[in-house]
PDB file of C-alpha atoms in Angstrom:
ATOM      1  CA  UNK A  11     -10.095 129.491  63.141  1.00 40.00           C
ATOM      2  CA  UNK A  12     -10.269 128.467  66.772  1.00 45.00           C
ATOM      3  CA  UNK A  13      -8.718 130.469  69.554  1.00 47.00           C
ATOM      4  CA  UNK A  14      -7.823 129.217  72.993  1.00 50.00           C
ATOM      5  CA  UNK A  15      -9.653 131.510  75.396  1.00 49.00           C
ATOM      6  CA  UNK A  16      -7.497 133.679  77.615  1.00 47.00           C
ATOM      7  CA  UNK A  17      -7.133 132.510  81.190  1.00 47.00           C
ATOM      8  CA  UNK A  18      -9.626 135.078  82.463  1.00 51.00           C
ATOM      9  CA  UNK A  19     -12.252 134.514  79.769  1.00 60.00           C
ATOM     10  CA  UNK A  20     -15.723 133.861  81.196  1.00 69.00           C
ATOM     11  CA  UNK A  21     -16.140 130.188  80.388  1.00 86.00           C
ATOM     12  CA  UNK A  22     -18.566 127.882  82.189  1.00 92.00           C
ATOM     13  CA  UNK A  23     -15.773 125.920  83.814  1.00 94.00           C
ATOM     14  CA  UNK A  24     -12.041 126.497  83.687  1.00 93.00           C
ATOM     15  CA  UNK A  25      -9.569 123.595  83.499  1.00 93.00           C
ATOM     16  CA  UNK A  26      -8.521 124.352  87.097  1.00 94.00           C
ATOM     17  CA  UNK A  27     -12.151 124.283  88.286  1.00 95.00           C
ATOM     18  CA  UNK A  28     -12.802 121.045  86.432  1.00 96.00           C
ATOM     19  CA  UNK A  29      -9.745 119.474  88.073  1.00 97.00           C
ATOM     20  CA  UNK A  30     -10.935 120.595  91.510  1.00 97.00           C
ATOM     21  CA  UNK A  31     -14.431 119.273  90.770  1.00 97.00           C
ATOM     22  CA  UNK A  32     -13.148 115.836  89.782  1.00 98.00           C
ATOM     23  CA  UNK A  33     -10.756 115.645  92.722  1.00 98.00           C
ATOM     24  CA  UNK A  34     -13.462 116.734  95.166  1.00 98.00           C
ATOM     25  CA  UNK A  35     -15.612 113.884  93.928  1.00 98.00           C
ATOM     26  CA  UNK A  36     -12.717 111.450  94.272  1.00 98.00           C
ATOM     27  CA  UNK A  37     -12.079 112.572  97.851  1.00 98.00           C
ATOM     28  CA  UNK A  38     -15.731 111.972  98.750  1.00 98.00           C
ATOM     29  CA  UNK A  39     -15.839 108.565  97.055  1.00 98.00           C
ATOM     30  CA  UNK A  40     -12.663 107.596  98.913  1.00 98.00           C
ATOM     31  CA  UNK A  41     -14.378 108.448 102.209  1.00 98.00           C
ATOM     32  CA  UNK A  42     -17.311 106.228 101.216  1.00 98.00           C
ATOM     33  CA  UNK A  43     -14.922 103.344 100.477  1.00 98.00           C
ATOM     34  CA  UNK A  44     -13.424 103.842 103.929  1.00 98.00           C
ATOM     35  CA  UNK A  45     -16.835 104.087 105.632  1.00 98.00           C
ATOM     36  CA  UNK A  46     -17.690 100.440 104.905  1.00 98.00           C
ATOM     37  CA  UNK A  47     -16.760  97.768 107.393  1.00 97.00           C
ATOM     38  CA  UNK A  48     -13.920  95.791 105.807  1.00 95.00           C
ATOM     39  CA  UNK A  49     -15.978  92.603 105.698  1.00 94.00           C
ATOM     40  CA  UNK A  50     -18.942  94.300 103.993  1.00 98.00           C
ATOM     41  CA  UNK A  51     -17.200  96.334 101.288  1.00 98.00           C
ATOM     42  CA  UNK A  52     -17.004  93.437  98.831  1.00 97.00           C
ATOM     43  CA  UNK A  53     -19.968  91.404 100.040  1.00 96.00           C
ATOM     44  CA  UNK A  54     -22.915  93.542 101.166  1.00 98.00           C
ATOM     45  CA  UNK A  55     -25.444  94.839  98.661  1.00 97.00           C
ATOM     46  CA  UNK A  56     -29.139  95.591  98.251  1.00 97.00           C
ATOM     47  CA  UNK A  57     -31.510  94.207  95.634  1.00 96.00           C
ATOM     48  CA  UNK A  58     -28.966  91.861  94.076  1.00 96.00           C
ATOM     49  CA  UNK A  59     -26.732  94.721  92.971  1.00 97.00           C
ATOM     50  CA  UNK A  60     -22.931  94.660  92.996  1.00 96.00           C
ATOM     51  CA  UNK A  61     -21.208  95.371  96.336  1.00 97.00           C
ATOM     52  CA  UNK A  62     -19.750  98.854  96.722  1.00 98.00           C
ATOM     53  CA  UNK A  63     -16.158  97.668  96.486  1.00 97.00           C
ATOM     54  CA  UNK A  64     -16.888  96.262  93.024  1.00 96.00           C
ATOM     55  CA  UNK A  65     -18.574  99.517  91.992  1.00 97.00           C
ATOM     56  CA  UNK A  66     -15.550 101.452  93.295  1.00 97.00           C
ATOM     57  CA  UNK A  67     -13.198  99.358  91.138  1.00 96.00           C
ATOM     58  CA  UNK A  68     -15.416 100.134  88.135  1.00 96.00           C
ATOM     59  CA  UNK A  69     -15.228 103.859  88.941  1.00 97.00           C
ATOM     60  CA  UNK A  70     -11.463 103.553  89.222  1.00 97.00           C
ATOM     61  CA  UNK A  71     -11.135 101.805  85.847  1.00 95.00           C
ATOM     62  CA  UNK A  72     -13.472 104.199  84.009  1.00 96.00           C
ATOM     63  CA  UNK A  73     -11.553 107.119  85.520  1.00 97.00           C
ATOM     64  CA  UNK A  74      -8.226 105.643  84.408  1.00 96.00           C
ATOM     65  CA  UNK A  75      -9.667 105.204  80.913  1.00 96.00           C
ATOM     66  CA  UNK A  76     -10.943 108.776  80.895  1.00 97.00           C
ATOM     67  CA  UNK A  77      -7.638 110.341  81.930  1.00 97.00           C
ATOM     68  CA  UNK A  78      -5.735 108.247  79.390  1.00 96.00           C
ATOM     69  CA  UNK A  79      -8.284 109.033  76.692  1.00 96.00           C
ATOM     70  CA  UNK A  80      -8.179 112.763  77.295  1.00 95.00           C
ATOM     71  CA  UNK A  81      -4.381 112.703  77.188  1.00 95.00           C
ATOM     72  CA  UNK A  82      -3.815 110.387  74.249  1.00 95.00           C
ATOM     73  CA  UNK A  83      -7.018 110.101  72.222  1.00 93.00           C
ATOM     74  CA  UNK A  84      -6.988 106.329  72.808  1.00 94.00           C
ATOM     75  CA  UNK A  85      -9.960 104.869  74.689  1.00 95.00           C
ATOM     76  CA  UNK A  86      -9.333 101.121  74.976  1.00 92.00           C
ATOM     77  CA  UNK A  87     -12.008  99.042  76.714  1.00 91.00           C
ATOM     78  CA  UNK A  88     -10.787  98.423  80.281  1.00 90.00           C
ATOM     79  CA  UNK A  89      -9.932  94.865  81.305  1.00 87.00           C
ATOM     80  CA  UNK A  90     -12.686  94.530  83.883  1.00 86.00           C
ATOM     81  CA  UNK A  91     -11.006  91.415  85.308  1.00 79.00           C
ATOM     82  CA  UNK A  92      -8.375  93.722  86.787  1.00 73.00           C
ATOM     83  CA  UNK A  93     -11.026  95.122  89.084  1.00 71.00           C
ATOM     84  CA  UNK A  94     -11.725  91.980  91.000  1.00 74.00           C
ATOM     85  CA  UNK A  95      -9.395  92.338  93.960  1.00 89.00           C
ATOM     86  CA  UNK A  96     -11.301  92.192  97.226  1.00 93.00           C
ATOM     87  CA  UNK A  97      -8.523  94.022  99.020  1.00 95.00           C
ATOM     88  CA  UNK A  98      -9.448  97.509 100.235  1.00 97.00           C
ATOM     89  CA  UNK A  99      -5.832  98.488 100.805  1.00 97.00           C
ATOM     90  CA  UNK A 100      -5.028  97.650  97.179  1.00 96.00           C
ATOM     91  CA  UNK A 101      -8.087  99.566  95.966  1.00 96.00           C
ATOM     92  CA  UNK A 102      -7.121 102.639  98.003  1.00 97.00           C
ATOM     93  CA  UNK A 103      -3.505 102.461  96.840  1.00 97.00           C
ATOM     94  CA  UNK A 104      -4.600 102.345  93.186  1.00 96.00           C
ATOM     95  CA  UNK A 105      -7.126 105.095  93.932  1.00 98.00           C
ATOM     96  CA  UNK A 106      -4.437 107.368  95.387  1.00 98.00           C
ATOM     97  CA  UNK A 107      -2.054 106.661  92.516  1.00 98.00           C
ATOM     98  CA  UNK A 108      -4.699 107.752  90.025  1.00 98.00           C
ATOM     99  CA  UNK A 109      -5.582 110.830  92.091  1.00 98.00           C
ATOM    100  CA  UNK A 110      -1.938 111.900  91.916  1.00 98.00           C
ATOM    101  CA  UNK A 111      -1.848 111.197  88.162  1.00 98.00           C
ATOM    102  CA  UNK A 112      -4.999 113.276  87.612  1.00 98.00           C
ATOM    103  CA  UNK A 113      -3.506 116.153  89.596  1.00 98.00           C
ATOM    104  CA  UNK A 114      -0.311 116.104  87.544  1.00 98.00           C
ATOM    105  CA  UNK A 115      -1.653 115.135  84.130  1.00 98.00           C
ATOM    106  CA  UNK A 116      -5.147 116.619  83.684  1.00 97.00           C
ATOM    107  CA  UNK A 117      -3.679 120.139  83.342  1.00 95.00           C
ATOM    108  CA  UNK A 118      -1.692 118.792  80.361  1.00 95.00           C
ATOM    109  CA  UNK A 119      -4.869 117.969  78.425  1.00 95.00           C
ATOM    110  CA  UNK A 120      -5.279 120.284  75.456  1.00 93.00           C
ATOM    111  CA  UNK A 121      -8.511 122.203  76.053  1.00 93.00           C
ATOM    112  CA  UNK A 122      -9.212 121.849  72.315  1.00 92.00           C
ATOM    113  CA  UNK A 123      -9.719 118.148  73.043  1.00 92.00           C
ATOM    114  CA  UNK A 124     -13.017 118.705  74.850  1.00 94.00           C
ATOM    115  CA  UNK A 125     -15.203 119.860  71.929  1.00 92.00           C
ATOM    116  CA  UNK A 126     -13.755 117.190  69.593  1.00 93.00           C
ATOM    117  CA  UNK A 127     -15.558 113.903  68.997  1.00 94.00           C
ATOM    118  CA  UNK A 128     -13.930 110.745  70.339  1.00 94.00           C
ATOM    119  CA  UNK A 129     -14.685 107.035  69.997  1.00 94.00           C
ATOM    120  CA  UNK A 130     -15.147 105.431  73.384  1.00 92.00           C
ATOM    121  CA  UNK A 131     -15.928 101.767  74.079  1.00 89.00           C
ATOM    122  CA  UNK A 132     -19.537 102.919  74.658  1.00 88.00           C
ATOM    123  CA  UNK A 133     -19.965 105.187  71.669  1.00 91.00           C
ATOM    124  CA  UNK A 134     -18.941 108.420  69.973  1.00 95.00           C
ATOM    125  CA  UNK A 135     -19.046 111.548  72.091  1.00 95.00           C
ATOM    126  CA  UNK A 136     -17.278 114.832  72.739  1.00 95.00           C
ATOM    127  CA  UNK A 137     -14.359 115.015  75.144  1.00 95.00           C
ATOM    128  CA  UNK A 138     -16.667 116.983  77.466  1.00 96.00           C
ATOM    129  CA  UNK A 139     -19.329 114.280  77.355  1.00 96.00           C
ATOM    130  CA  UNK A 140     -16.699 111.606  78.052  1.00 96.00           C
ATOM    131  CA  UNK A 141     -15.212 113.547  80.959  1.00 97.00           C
ATOM    132  CA  UNK A 142     -18.534 114.345  82.601  1.00 97.00           C
ATOM    133  CA  UNK A 143     -19.984 110.876  81.967  1.00 96.00           C
ATOM    134  CA  UNK A 144     -17.099 109.499  83.988  1.00 97.00           C
ATOM    135  CA  UNK A 145     -17.980 111.744  86.931  1.00 98.00           C
ATOM    136  CA  UNK A 146     -21.716 111.052  86.527  1.00 98.00           C
ATOM    137  CA  UNK A 147     -20.913 107.346  86.768  1.00 98.00           C
ATOM    138  CA  UNK A 148     -18.915 107.936  89.942  1.00 98.00           C
ATOM    139  CA  UNK A 149     -21.693 109.989  91.601  1.00 98.00           C
ATOM    140  CA  UNK A 150     -24.371 107.474  90.512  1.00 98.00           C
ATOM    141  CA  UNK A 151     -22.615 104.491  92.057  1.00 98.00           C
ATOM    142  CA  UNK A 152     -21.480 106.446  95.110  1.00 98.00           C
ATOM    143  CA  UNK A 153     -25.117 107.382  95.771  1.00 98.00           C
ATOM    144  CA  UNK A 154     -25.846 103.658  95.742  1.00 98.00           C
ATOM    145  CA  UNK A 155     -23.091 103.181  98.301  1.00 98.00           C
ATOM    146  CA  UNK A 156     -24.899 105.672 100.548  1.00 98.00           C
ATOM    147  CA  UNK A 157     -27.965 103.422 100.522  1.00 98.00           C
ATOM    148  CA  UNK A 158     -25.843 100.374 101.365  1.00 98.00           C
ATOM    149  CA  UNK A 159     -24.294 102.243 104.311  1.00 98.00           C
ATOM    150  CA  UNK A 160     -27.722 103.342 105.577  1.00 98.00           C
ATOM    151  CA  UNK A 161     -28.998  99.778 105.198  1.00 98.00           C
ATOM    152  CA  UNK A 162     -26.033  98.697 107.352  1.00 98.00           C
ATOM    153  CA  UNK A 163     -27.074 101.271 109.961  1.00 98.00           C
ATOM    154  CA  UNK A 164     -24.063 103.485 109.212  1.00 98.00           C
ATOM    155  CA  UNK A 165     -23.889 107.249 108.635  1.00 97.00           C
ATOM    156  CA  UNK A 166     -22.398 108.103 105.220  1.00 98.00           C
ATOM    157  CA  UNK A 167     -19.951 111.022 104.894  1.00 97.00           C
ATOM    158  CA  UNK A 168     -21.624 114.393 104.196  1.00 94.00           C
ATOM    159  CA  UNK A 169     -22.425 114.719 100.482  1.00 93.00           C
ATOM    160  CA  UNK A 170     -21.650 118.428 100.339  1.00 89.00           C
ATOM    161  CA  UNK A 171     -18.124 118.062 101.748  1.00 89.00           C
ATOM    162  CA  UNK A 172     -15.602 117.643  98.999  1.00 89.00           C
TER     163      UNK A 172
ATOM    164  CA  UNK B   4     -10.110 142.826  80.449  1.00 40.00           C
ATOM    165  CA  UNK B   5     -12.300 139.815  79.945  1.00 45.00           C
ATOM    166  CA  UNK B   6     -13.355 138.578  76.558  1.00 47.00           C
ATOM    167  CA  UNK B   7     -16.315 136.372  75.832  1.00 50.00           C
ATOM    168  CA  UNK B   8     -14.888 133.410  73.921  1.00 49.00           C
ATOM    169  CA  UNK B   9     -16.004 133.108  70.327  1.00 47.00           C
ATOM    170  CA  UNK B  10     -18.608 130.432  69.660  1.00 48.00           C
ATOM    171  CA  UNK B  11     -16.024 128.048  68.274  1.00 51.00           C
ATOM    172  CA  UNK B  12     -13.446 128.568  70.997  1.00 60.00           C
ATOM    173  CA  UNK B  13     -12.224 125.315  72.521  1.00 68.00           C
ATOM    174  CA  UNK B  14     -13.821 125.504  75.943  1.00 85.00           C
ATOM    175  CA  UNK B  15     -14.418 122.481  78.166  1.00 92.00           C
ATOM    176  CA  UNK B  16     -18.188 122.757  77.800  1.00 94.00           C
ATOM    177  CA  UNK B  17     -20.235 125.147  75.692  1.00 93.00           C
ATOM    178  CA  UNK B  18     -23.517 126.613  76.961  1.00 93.00           C
ATOM    179  CA  UNK B  19     -25.378 124.426  74.441  1.00 94.00           C
ATOM    180  CA  UNK B  20     -23.588 121.300  75.664  1.00 95.00           C
ATOM    181  CA  UNK B  21     -24.267 122.194  79.269  1.00 96.00           C
ATOM    182  CA  UNK B  22     -27.967 122.640  78.489  1.00 97.00           C
ATOM    183  CA  UNK B  23     -28.072 119.264  76.750  1.00 97.00           C
ATOM    184  CA  UNK B  24     -26.231 117.662  79.676  1.00 97.00           C
ATOM    185  CA  UNK B  25     -28.692 119.011  82.231  1.00 98.00           C
ATOM    186  CA  UNK B  26     -31.708 118.110  80.121  1.00 98.00           C
ATOM    187  CA  UNK B  27     -30.390 114.604  79.492  1.00 98.00           C
ATOM    188  CA  UNK B  28     -30.135 114.118  83.225  1.00 98.00           C
ATOM    189  CA  UNK B  29     -33.661 115.453  83.718  1.00 98.00           C
ATOM    190  CA  UNK B  30     -35.013 113.047  81.089  1.00 98.00           C
ATOM    191  CA  UNK B  31     -33.396 110.104  82.872  1.00 98.00           C
ATOM    192  CA  UNK B  32     -34.610 111.172  86.311  1.00 98.00           C
ATOM    193  CA  UNK B  33     -38.124 111.563  84.895  1.00 98.00           C
ATOM    194  CA  UNK B  34     -37.972 107.957  83.683  1.00 98.00           C
ATOM    195  CA  UNK B  35     -36.934 106.848  87.170  1.00 98.00           C
ATOM    196  CA  UNK B  36     -39.912 108.714  88.681  1.00 98.00           C
ATOM    197  CA  UNK B  37     -42.161 106.892  86.203  1.00 98.00           C
ATOM    198  CA  UNK B  38     -40.541 103.510  86.879  1.00 98.00           C
ATOM    199  CA  UNK B  39     -41.849 103.353  90.454  1.00 98.00           C
ATOM    200  CA  UNK B  40     -45.218 101.781  91.161  1.00 98.00           C
ATOM    201  CA  UNK B  41     -47.536 104.641  92.072  1.00 95.00           C
ATOM    202  CA  UNK B  42     -48.064 103.294  95.593  1.00 94.00           C
ATOM    203  CA  UNK B  43     -44.311 102.967  96.268  1.00 98.00           C
ATOM    204  CA  UNK B  44     -43.009 106.306  94.956  1.00 98.00           C
ATOM    205  CA  UNK B  45     -43.763 108.193  98.163  1.00 97.00           C
ATOM    206  CA  UNK B  46     -43.608 105.320 100.628  1.00 96.00           C
ATOM    207  CA  UNK B  47     -40.884 102.780  99.808  1.00 98.00           C
ATOM    208  CA  UNK B  48     -37.324 103.322 100.925  1.00 97.00           C
ATOM    209  CA  UNK B  49     -34.261 101.460 102.159  1.00 97.00           C
ATOM    210  CA  UNK B  50     -32.361 102.025 105.402  1.00 96.00           C
ATOM    211  CA  UNK B  51     -34.725 104.666 106.753  1.00 96.00           C
ATOM    212  CA  UNK B  52     -33.958 107.067 103.912  1.00 97.00           C
ATOM    213  CA  UNK B  53     -36.497 109.343 102.216  1.00 96.00           C
ATOM    214  CA  UNK B  54     -38.716 107.762  99.544  1.00 97.00           C
ATOM    215  CA  UNK B  55     -37.750 108.523  95.943  1.00 98.00           C
ATOM    216  CA  UNK B  56     -40.728 110.827  95.360  1.00 97.00           C
ATOM    217  CA  UNK B  57     -39.511 113.053  98.191  1.00 96.00           C
ATOM    218  CA  UNK B  58     -35.979 113.038  96.790  1.00 97.00           C
ATOM    219  CA  UNK B  59     -37.389 113.936  93.358  1.00 97.00           C
ATOM    220  CA  UNK B  60     -39.206 116.946  94.820  1.00 97.00           C
ATOM    221  CA  UNK B  61     -35.934 118.044  96.407  1.00 96.00           C
ATOM    222  CA  UNK B  62     -34.172 117.738  93.048  1.00 97.00           C
ATOM    223  CA  UNK B  63     -36.957 119.771  91.472  1.00 97.00           C
ATOM    224  CA  UNK B  64     -36.694 122.542  94.060  1.00 95.00           C
ATOM    225  CA  UNK B  65     -32.896 122.729  93.967  1.00 96.00           C
ATOM    226  CA  UNK B  66     -33.069 122.859  90.160  1.00 97.00           C
ATOM    227  CA  UNK B  67     -35.630 125.686  90.270  1.00 96.00           C
ATOM    228  CA  UNK B  68     -33.380 127.552  92.673  1.00 96.00           C
ATOM    229  CA  UNK B  69     -30.374 126.996  90.418  1.00 97.00           C
ATOM    230  CA  UNK B  70     -32.067 128.257  87.259  1.00 97.00           C
ATOM    231  CA  UNK B  71     -33.426 131.313  89.078  1.00 96.00           C
ATOM    232  CA  UNK B  72     -30.066 131.974  90.705  1.00 96.00           C
ATOM    233  CA  UNK B  73     -28.149 131.767  87.439  1.00 95.00           C
ATOM    234  CA  UNK B  74     -30.631 134.143  85.797  1.00 95.00           C
ATOM    235  CA  UNK B  75     -31.070 136.689  88.570  1.00 95.00           C
ATOM    236  CA  UNK B  76     -28.222 136.355  91.063  1.00 93.00           C
ATOM    237  CA  UNK B  77     -30.769 135.678  93.815  1.00 94.00           C
ATOM    238  CA  UNK B  78     -30.559 132.309  95.578  1.00 94.00           C
ATOM    239  CA  UNK B  79     -33.350 132.252  98.172  1.00 92.00           C
ATOM    240  CA  UNK B  80     -33.632 129.121 100.335  1.00 91.00           C
ATOM    241  CA  UNK B  81     -36.430 126.978  98.851  1.00 90.00           C
ATOM    242  CA  UNK B  82     -39.588 126.487 100.886  1.00 87.00           C
ATOM    243  CA  UNK B  83     -39.159 122.755 101.356  1.00 86.00           C
ATOM    244  CA  UNK B  84     -42.781 122.449 102.505  1.00 79.00           C
ATOM    245  CA  UNK B  85     -43.796 123.009  98.885  1.00 73.00           C
ATOM    246  CA  UNK B  86     -42.237 119.664  98.040  1.00 71.00           C
ATOM    247  CA  UNK B  87     -44.560 117.533 100.096  1.00 74.00           C
ATOM    248  CA  UNK B  88     -47.223 116.598  97.548  1.00 89.00           C
ATOM    249  CA  UNK B  89     -47.538 112.840  97.212  1.00 93.00           C
ATOM    250  CA  UNK B  90     -49.070 113.192  93.777  1.00 95.00           C
ATOM    251  CA  UNK B  91     -46.928 111.857  90.931  1.00 97.00           C
ATOM    252  CA  UNK B  92     -48.968 113.679  88.280  1.00 97.00           C
ATOM    253  CA  UNK B  93     -48.340 116.984  90.038  1.00 96.00           C
ATOM    254  CA  UNK B  94     -44.629 116.206  90.395  1.00 96.00           C
ATOM    255  CA  UNK B  95     -44.334 115.348  86.699  1.00 97.00           C
ATOM    256  CA  UNK B  96     -46.280 118.455  85.656  1.00 97.00           C
ATOM    257  CA  UNK B  97     -43.980 120.683  87.721  1.00 96.00           C
ATOM    258  CA  UNK B  98     -41.006 118.723  86.375  1.00 98.00           C
ATOM    259  CA  UNK B  99     -42.057 119.330  82.769  1.00 98.00           C
ATOM    260  CA  UNK B 100     -42.730 123.012  83.399  1.00 98.00           C
ATOM    261  CA  UNK B 101     -39.212 123.454  84.729  1.00 98.00           C
ATOM    262  CA  UNK B 102     -37.732 121.454  81.862  1.00 98.00           C
ATOM    263  CA  UNK B 103     -39.388 123.873  79.429  1.00 98.00           C
ATOM    264  CA  UNK B 104     -38.165 126.863  81.452  1.00 98.00           C
ATOM    265  CA  UNK B 105     -34.598 125.507  81.449  1.00 98.00           C
ATOM    266  CA  UNK B 106     -34.751 124.995  77.678  1.00 98.00           C
ATOM    267  CA  UNK B 107     -35.934 128.552  77.107  1.00 98.00           C
ATOM    268  CA  UNK B 108     -34.083 130.408  79.843  1.00 98.00           C
ATOM    269  CA  UNK B 109     -30.710 128.726  80.432  1.00 97.00           C
ATOM    270  CA  UNK B 110     -29.406 130.102  77.098  1.00 95.00           C
ATOM    271  CA  UNK B 111     -30.157 133.585  78.473  1.00 95.00           C
ATOM    272  CA  UNK B 112     -27.694 133.154  81.344  1.00 95.00           C
ATOM    273  CA  UNK B 113     -24.685 135.401  80.871  1.00 93.00           C
ATOM    274  CA  UNK B 114     -21.678 133.090  80.570  1.00 93.00           C
ATOM    275  CA  UNK B 115     -19.746 135.627  82.667  1.00 92.00           C
ATOM    276  CA  UNK B 116     -21.966 134.530  85.553  1.00 92.00           C
ATOM    277  CA  UNK B 117     -20.289 131.129  85.885  1.00 94.00           C
ATOM    278  CA  UNK B 118     -16.839 132.210  87.126  1.00 92.00           C
ATOM    279  CA  UNK B 119     -18.331 134.787  89.522  1.00 93.00           C
ATOM    280  CA  UNK B 120     -18.865 133.982  93.202  1.00 94.00           C
ATOM    281  CA  UNK B 121     -22.445 133.718  94.431  1.00 94.00           C
ATOM    282  CA  UNK B 122     -24.016 133.324  97.864  1.00 94.00           C
ATOM    283  CA  UNK B 123     -26.231 130.250  98.006  1.00 92.00           C
ATOM    284  CA  UNK B 124     -28.226 129.020 100.986  1.00 89.00           C
ATOM    285  CA  UNK B 125     -25.434 126.465 101.500  1.00 88.00           C
ATOM    286  CA  UNK B 126     -22.435 128.703 101.074  1.00 91.00           C
ATOM    287  CA  UNK B 127     -20.385 130.853  98.707  1.00 94.00           C
ATOM    288  CA  UNK B 128     -19.403 129.284  95.419  1.00 95.00           C
ATOM    289  CA  UNK B 129     -18.860 130.019  91.749  1.00 95.00           C
ATOM    290  CA  UNK B 130     -21.752 129.871  89.297  1.00 95.00           C
ATOM    291  CA  UNK B 131     -20.107 126.753  87.852  1.00 96.00           C
ATOM    292  CA  UNK B 132     -19.941 125.071  91.268  1.00 96.00           C
ATOM    293  CA  UNK B 133     -23.602 125.968  91.917  1.00 96.00           C
ATOM    294  CA  UNK B 134     -24.721 124.664  88.526  1.00 97.00           C
ATOM    295  CA  UNK B 135     -22.802 121.401  88.747  1.00 97.00           C
ATOM    296  CA  UNK B 136     -23.662 120.821  92.421  1.00 96.00           C
ATOM    297  CA  UNK B 137     -27.303 120.881  91.382  1.00 97.00           C
ATOM    298  CA  UNK B 138     -26.694 118.139  88.829  1.00 98.00           C
ATOM    299  CA  UNK B 139     -24.481 116.170  91.228  1.00 98.00           C
ATOM    300  CA  UNK B 140     -27.351 116.241  93.714  1.00 98.00           C
ATOM    301  CA  UNK B 141     -29.750 114.943  91.060  1.00 98.00           C
ATOM    302  CA  UNK B 142     -27.436 112.080  90.030  1.00 98.00           C
ATOM    303  CA  UNK B 143     -26.698 111.185  93.678  1.00 98.00           C
ATOM    304  CA  UNK B 144     -30.362 110.834  94.632  1.00 98.00           C
ATOM    305  CA  UNK B 145     -31.308 109.204  91.329  1.00 98.00           C
ATOM    306  CA  UNK B 146     -28.665 106.554  91.972  1.00 98.00           C
ATOM    307  CA  UNK B 147     -30.404 105.906  95.280  1.00 98.00           C
ATOM    308  CA  UNK B 148     -33.679 105.506  93.376  1.00 98.00           C
ATOM    309  CA  UNK B 149     -31.988 102.777  91.316  1.00 98.00           C
ATOM    310  CA  UNK B 150     -31.331 100.814  94.509  1.00 98.00           C
ATOM    311  CA  UNK B 151     -34.937 101.246  95.638  1.00 98.00           C
ATOM    312  CA  UNK B 152     -36.168  99.960  92.260  1.00 98.00           C
ATOM    313  CA  UNK B 153     -33.828  96.934  92.429  1.00 98.00           C
ATOM    314  CA  UNK B 154     -34.972  96.257  95.998  1.00 98.00           C
ATOM    315  CA  UNK B 155     -38.550  96.283  94.633  1.00 98.00           C
ATOM    316  CA  UNK B 156     -37.499  93.722  92.023  1.00 98.00           C
ATOM    317  CA  UNK B 157     -37.790  96.261  89.187  1.00 98.00           C
ATOM    318  CA  UNK B 158     -35.366  97.045  86.351  1.00 97.00           C
ATOM    319  CA  UNK B 159     -34.285 100.711  86.373  1.00 98.00           C
ATOM    320  CA  UNK B 160     -33.991 102.619  83.065  1.00 97.00           C
ATOM    321  CA  UNK B 161     -30.530 102.355  81.433  1.00 94.00           C
ATOM    322  CA  UNK B 162     -28.132 104.851  83.036  1.00 93.00           C
ATOM    323  CA  UNK B 163     -26.340 105.632  79.773  1.00 89.00           C
ATOM    324  CA  UNK B 164     -29.500 106.632  77.898  1.00 90.00           C
ATOM    325  CA  UNK B 165     -30.151 110.318  78.184  1.00 89.00           C
TER     326      UNK B 165
END
């Protein structure tokens, strides 16, 4: 028999802390999106990689998938063609919509969902692994955005500020 | 009164999953260290940033601090001068030593430690925030290493393989 831990049980991370962690990362990534000159966000890159605006759309779509998956158990492959707009205002509007959804809906996720195994487009994994992979992906690509900004001679936002 | 959740309680992440998550990240970062040509690891960079070997030493030192802090409650500022060796073999040997320590010692961390507030060199935070900040820092700098490798015309190791 499984028991939901009491609110004050000493777990590694509480649902409220996990929400704050995700949102702190989203706030920082949003600042990186804003730090790019408008004409470089969807064009500049290093080493033949994708521009940061394209990476940010990928983060957005994987995060949408993750929230939906955690809530419903369905993990449909995103339509990557949706993430092709080269319009920062549209990206930020979608970003803010999802941030508000995460704030309202993540607390509705049944904590029992995290240890269960789910089938994602990229394999079978626990709800925890799916949730943290999403944030890993965001941090990974955001770190790449820091290099692009430095290569453009620009100061990225402080990493430790969330 | 606080209760330690039973092993099968539906928590977001179990201690065993958190260990596997950290170690999977360390395995990937190790592959990135190995992917650099020996003569570029401590010299090549983009945009005036630190070379990847220097970033890897920082990851190593922050990870040592984090393991020690979680075990003892002490979080002394690392001596960053220790991380100046430009010797990949030494870096990898220290890396592997810490990986073995994490494997053996992280399971000894009292799970009650994570929700408590600790004083780190960079501020007050929960044990969870300290533990995950350490991994965020690793992913952030590793993502930068991916750009350096691409700029060198090299294929980085797959991000999703841990």
